[in-house]
Amino acid sequence: MGIVRLPTLRAYWSPRKIYGGNSVCGSVMSRNRFETILGALHFCNNDAKDESDRLFKIASVLDSFNSTVPSVFTPGQCLTIDESMIPFRGRIYFQYIPDKKHKFGLKLLKLCAEGDYTLRVDLYCDRVTERCGSAAETVVMKLMSGFLDCGRRLYCDNWYSSMSLVEKFINRYTDYVGTFRKNRLGFQKAVPERKLKKEKWKLGNSKMALHNKVPRQTHSFLHIYLSWD
């Protein structure tokens, strides 16, 4: 069902040719039995639940996915972190992001590799017990755990970029490429105050370079060049 998408759940058991004409699901079990199992699906022991973890009901599933994928798939050099929305308005922290197709829902943060492979996921629930900097920095370091210190390159947008994160990546043998906000703490002194046209300036040293690569004045392009001495 995750690969073959049909408009409704019932369509997977339909004999109509418009839905394939051959119900594979029906040869395995009846639709009523599937719906009964789906309604009773449970992944945790409520008696031993962690009150501080808002995602305790599915924590074991997320942990299993995050530990299994890296053990069976080795990604290439280039990785990226992005987010998507899972439509949801239930009794848990959900977000409103007007630019997304689904404006209300759970914010899913993903570490992805080339070829559309997802390596690690994290549901943002606005409650982080152990931080290593800002919320965005904590997310990046958590998702990149196990992929640092091996010469990889991470691509991110401006929500994640910060000078403190850049410095950590420099010390962890990892390239960082992404946009950043010029008013973000740590970047103000590095960026010229006067307005400059597209691709009019480049700043940097042996380990970091800032490029004005986009026509908007609120974002610029950041690329860390690392020298492994």
Short mmCIF file of C-alpha atoms in Angstrom, two decimals:
data_model
loop_
_atom_site.label_atom_id
_atom_site.label_comp_id
_atom_site.label_asym_id
_atom_site.label_seq_id
_atom_site.Cartn_x
_atom_site.Cartn_y
_atom_site.Cartn_z
CA MET A 1 0.00 0.00 0.00
CA GLY A 2 2.91 2.31 0.52
CA ILE A 3 4.10 1.73 -3.05
CA VAL A 4 0.84 1.22 -4.97
CA ARG A 5 -1.36 4.19 -4.08
CA LEU A 6 -5.14 3.88 -4.45
CA PRO A 7 -7.73 6.52 -3.51
CA THR A 8 -9.36 4.56 -0.67
CA LEU A 9 -8.56 1.62 1.58
CA ARG A 10 -11.50 -0.36 0.18
CA ALA A 11 -10.04 -0.03 -3.34
CA TYR A 12 -7.26 -2.50 -2.46
CA TRP A 13 -9.89 -5.26 -2.24
CA SER A 14 -11.89 -4.13 -5.27
CA PRO A 15 -12.09 -6.45 -8.34
CA ARG A 16 -12.63 -3.47 -10.68
CA LYS A 17 -10.10 -3.16 -13.50
CA ILE A 18 -9.55 0.53 -12.78
CA TYR A 19 -7.85 -0.60 -9.53
CA GLY A 20 -5.85 -3.39 -11.13
CA GLY A 21 -8.55 -6.03 -11.45
CA ASN A 22 -6.68 -8.52 -9.26
CA SER A 23 -6.94 -7.99 -5.54
CA VAL A 24 -3.65 -9.14 -4.04
CA CYS A 25 -4.78 -8.01 -0.61
CA GLY A 26 -7.93 -10.10 -0.91
CA SER A 27 -5.88 -13.24 -1.54
CA VAL A 28 -4.08 -12.70 1.77
CA MET A 29 -6.95 -11.75 4.08
CA SER A 30 -10.40 -10.21 4.00
CA ARG A 31 -10.88 -6.48 4.28
CA ASN A 32 -12.84 -6.84 7.53
CA ARG A 33 -10.02 -8.83 9.11
CA PHE A 34 -7.46 -6.24 7.96
CA GLU A 35 -9.50 -3.37 9.42
CA THR A 36 -9.89 -5.25 12.71
CA ILE A 37 -6.12 -5.78 12.98
CA LEU A 38 -5.46 -2.17 11.93
CA GLY A 39 -7.84 -0.88 14.61
CA ALA A 40 -6.07 -2.91 17.31
CA LEU A 41 -2.51 -2.19 16.18
CA HIS A 42 -0.37 -1.27 19.20
CA PHE A 43 3.38 -0.83 19.64
CA CYS A 44 3.91 -0.07 23.34
CA ASN A 45 3.06 -1.10 26.87
CA ASN A 46 0.91 1.65 28.39
CA ASP A 47 1.76 0.50 31.92
CA ALA A 48 5.44 1.31 31.36
CA LYS A 49 4.99 4.46 29.30
CA ASP A 50 7.38 7.40 29.52
CA GLU A 51 5.32 10.48 30.41
CA SER A 52 8.10 12.78 29.15
CA ASP A 53 7.97 11.27 25.65
CA ARG A 54 5.03 12.50 23.61
CA LEU A 55 5.75 9.89 20.96
CA PHE A 56 5.98 6.89 23.29
CA LYS A 57 3.26 4.98 21.41
CA ILE A 58 5.38 4.80 18.24
CA ALA A 59 8.87 5.32 19.69
CA SER A 60 9.80 1.65 19.23
CA VAL A 61 8.87 1.82 15.52
CA LEU A 62 10.96 4.95 14.94
CA ASP A 63 13.92 3.50 16.85
CA SER A 64 13.73 0.26 14.90
CA PHE A 65 13.67 2.10 11.56
CA ASN A 66 16.55 4.41 12.50
CA SER A 67 18.75 1.52 13.61
CA THR A 68 17.88 -0.90 10.80
CA VAL A 69 18.31 1.28 7.69
CA PRO A 70 21.99 2.25 8.29
CA SER A 71 22.81 -1.40 8.96
CA VAL A 72 21.56 -2.56 5.55
CA PHE A 73 22.25 0.48 3.36
CA THR A 74 25.45 2.52 3.02
CA PRO A 75 24.79 6.00 1.58
CA GLY A 76 27.12 7.98 -0.67
CA GLN A 77 28.94 11.17 0.21
CA CYS A 78 26.06 13.62 -0.21
CA LEU A 79 23.23 13.76 2.33
CA THR A 80 20.44 16.24 2.97
CA ILE A 81 17.99 17.07 5.74
CA ASP A 82 14.46 18.08 4.83
CA GLU A 83 11.03 18.06 6.38
CA SER A 84 7.54 17.02 5.35
CA MET A 85 4.11 17.23 6.93
CA ILE A 86 1.99 14.25 7.97
CA PRO A 87 -1.67 15.39 7.96
CA PHE A 88 -2.84 15.21 11.58
CA ARG A 89 -4.94 17.20 14.08
CA GLY A 90 -5.07 14.78 17.00
CA ARG A 91 -4.16 15.20 20.65
CA ILE A 92 -0.48 15.82 20.21
CA TYR A 93 1.69 18.78 19.27
CA PHE A 94 1.05 19.60 15.62
CA GLN A 95 2.17 22.51 13.49
CA TYR A 96 0.64 24.94 11.05
CA ILE A 97 2.89 25.63 8.04
CA PRO A 98 1.00 27.59 5.36
CA ASP A 99 3.54 26.88 2.60
CA LYS A 100 3.02 23.11 2.79
CA LYS A 101 0.41 21.13 0.84
CA HIS A 102 -0.93 19.82 4.16
CA LYS A 103 -0.93 22.91 6.39
CA PHE A 104 -1.74 21.14 9.67
CA GLY A 105 0.09 18.06 10.86
CA LEU A 106 3.15 16.44 12.35
CA LYS A 107 6.49 17.76 11.16
CA LEU A 108 8.67 14.86 10.03
CA LEU A 109 12.40 15.62 9.77
CA LYS A 110 14.34 13.27 7.49
CA LEU A 111 17.96 12.54 6.67
CA CYS A 112 18.03 11.48 3.02
CA ALA A 113 20.61 10.11 0.61
CA GLU A 114 20.92 10.20 -3.16
CA GLY A 115 18.37 7.99 -4.88
CA ASP A 116 15.46 9.13 -2.66
CA TYR A 117 16.49 6.89 0.25
CA THR A 118 15.49 7.92 3.77
CA LEU A 119 18.18 7.02 6.31
CA ARG A 120 16.76 8.39 9.54
CA VAL A 121 13.60 10.15 10.69
CA ASP A 122 12.61 12.26 13.66
CA LEU A 123 9.17 13.60 14.53
CA TYR A 124 9.33 17.17 15.80
CA CYS A 125 7.19 17.45 18.91
CA ASP A 126 8.54 20.69 20.42
CA ARG A 127 9.98 18.92 23.46
CA VAL A 128 13.67 18.06 23.44
CA THR A 129 15.05 16.72 26.72
CA GLU A 130 18.72 16.77 25.74
CA ARG A 131 19.93 19.68 23.64
CA CYS A 132 23.31 20.33 22.07
CA GLY A 133 22.62 23.94 21.07
CA SER A 134 19.53 25.32 19.36
CA ALA A 135 16.55 23.15 18.44
CA ALA A 136 17.66 23.05 14.79
CA GLU A 137 21.24 22.21 15.74
CA THR A 138 20.05 19.40 18.01
CA VAL A 139 17.97 17.93 15.17
CA VAL A 140 20.92 17.99 12.76
CA MET A 141 23.36 16.36 15.18
CA LYS A 142 20.80 13.70 16.12
CA LEU A 143 20.01 12.79 12.51
CA MET A 144 23.69 12.84 11.49
CA SER A 145 24.73 10.55 14.35
CA GLY A 146 26.75 7.74 12.81
CA PHE A 147 27.43 9.65 9.59
CA LEU A 148 30.00 12.15 10.89
CA ASP A 149 33.81 11.86 10.86
CA CYS A 150 33.87 10.14 7.45
CA GLY A 151 34.10 12.97 4.91
CA ARG A 152 30.42 13.27 3.99
CA ARG A 153 28.68 16.45 2.81
CA LEU A 154 25.39 17.69 4.22
CA TYR A 155 23.00 20.05 2.39
CA CYS A 156 20.49 22.06 4.45
CA ASP A 157 18.27 25.13 4.20
CA ASN A 158 18.49 28.30 6.30
CA TRP A 159 16.46 26.98 9.25
CA TYR A 160 19.32 24.65 10.23
CA SER A 161 22.36 26.84 9.42
CA SER A 162 24.20 28.47 12.32
CA MET A 163 27.81 29.32 13.09
CA SER A 164 27.92 26.97 16.07
CA LEU A 165 26.74 24.08 13.87
CA VAL A 166 29.30 25.01 11.22
CA GLU A 167 32.11 24.92 13.78
CA LYS A 168 31.01 21.47 14.97
CA PHE A 169 31.04 20.15 11.42
CA ILE A 170 34.52 21.54 10.84
CA ASN A 171 35.72 19.51 13.82
CA ARG A 172 33.84 16.39 12.68
CA TYR A 173 35.41 15.93 9.21
CA THR A 174 32.12 16.82 7.47
CA ASP A 175 31.29 19.34 4.72
CA TYR A 176 28.29 21.62 5.11
CA VAL A 177 26.48 23.36 2.24
CA GLY A 178 23.38 25.48 2.68
CA THR A 179 21.65 28.82 2.76
CA PHE A 180 21.63 31.04 5.82
CA ARG A 181 19.88 34.13 7.13
CA LYS A 182 22.10 37.17 7.29
CA ASN A 183 20.51 38.24 10.60
CA ARG A 184 21.24 34.86 12.24
CA LEU A 185 23.48 35.08 15.31
CA GLY A 186 27.11 34.69 14.30
CA PHE A 187 26.64 35.66 10.65
CA GLN A 188 26.14 39.43 11.00
CA LYS A 189 29.83 40.32 11.14
CA ALA A 190 30.73 37.93 8.34
CA VAL A 191 28.33 39.43 5.79
CA PRO A 192 28.80 42.95 4.31
CA GLU A 193 26.20 45.46 5.52
CA ARG A 194 25.69 47.17 2.16
CA LYS A 195 23.32 45.64 -0.37
CA LEU A 196 25.17 43.79 -3.10
CA LYS A 197 23.99 42.30 -6.35
CA LYS A 198 23.84 38.62 -7.13
CA GLU A 199 27.24 36.89 -7.03
CA LYS A 200 29.02 40.16 -6.20
CA TRP A 201 30.91 39.01 -3.15
CA LYS A 202 32.69 36.02 -1.71
CA LEU A 203 34.22 35.82 1.73
CA GLY A 204 36.08 33.10 3.55
CA ASN A 205 39.27 31.45 4.63
CA SER A 206 40.89 28.05 4.21
CA LYS A 207 37.96 26.29 5.89
CA MET A 208 34.86 28.34 5.09
CA ALA A 209 33.46 30.39 2.22
CA LEU A 210 30.34 32.58 2.04
CA HIS A 211 28.81 33.29 -1.37
CA ASN A 212 26.03 35.69 -2.27
CA LYS A 213 24.49 33.25 -4.74
CA VAL A 214 20.79 34.11 -4.59
CA PRO A 215 18.97 37.31 -5.64
CA ARG A 216 17.13 37.74 -2.34
CA GLN A 217 18.68 39.90 0.37
CA THR A 218 17.45 37.76 3.28
CA HIS A 219 19.36 34.62 2.32
CA SER A 220 22.88 33.88 1.20
CA PHE A 221 24.75 30.74 0.34
CA LEU A 222 27.16 29.07 2.75
CA HIS A 223 29.75 26.47 1.84
CA ILE A 224 32.34 25.13 4.23
CA TYR A 225 35.58 24.15 2.58
CA LEU A 226 37.47 21.90 4.94
CA SER A 227 41.20 21.30 4.96
CA TRP A 228 42.08 18.05 6.67
CA ASP A 229 45.53 18.86 8.10
#
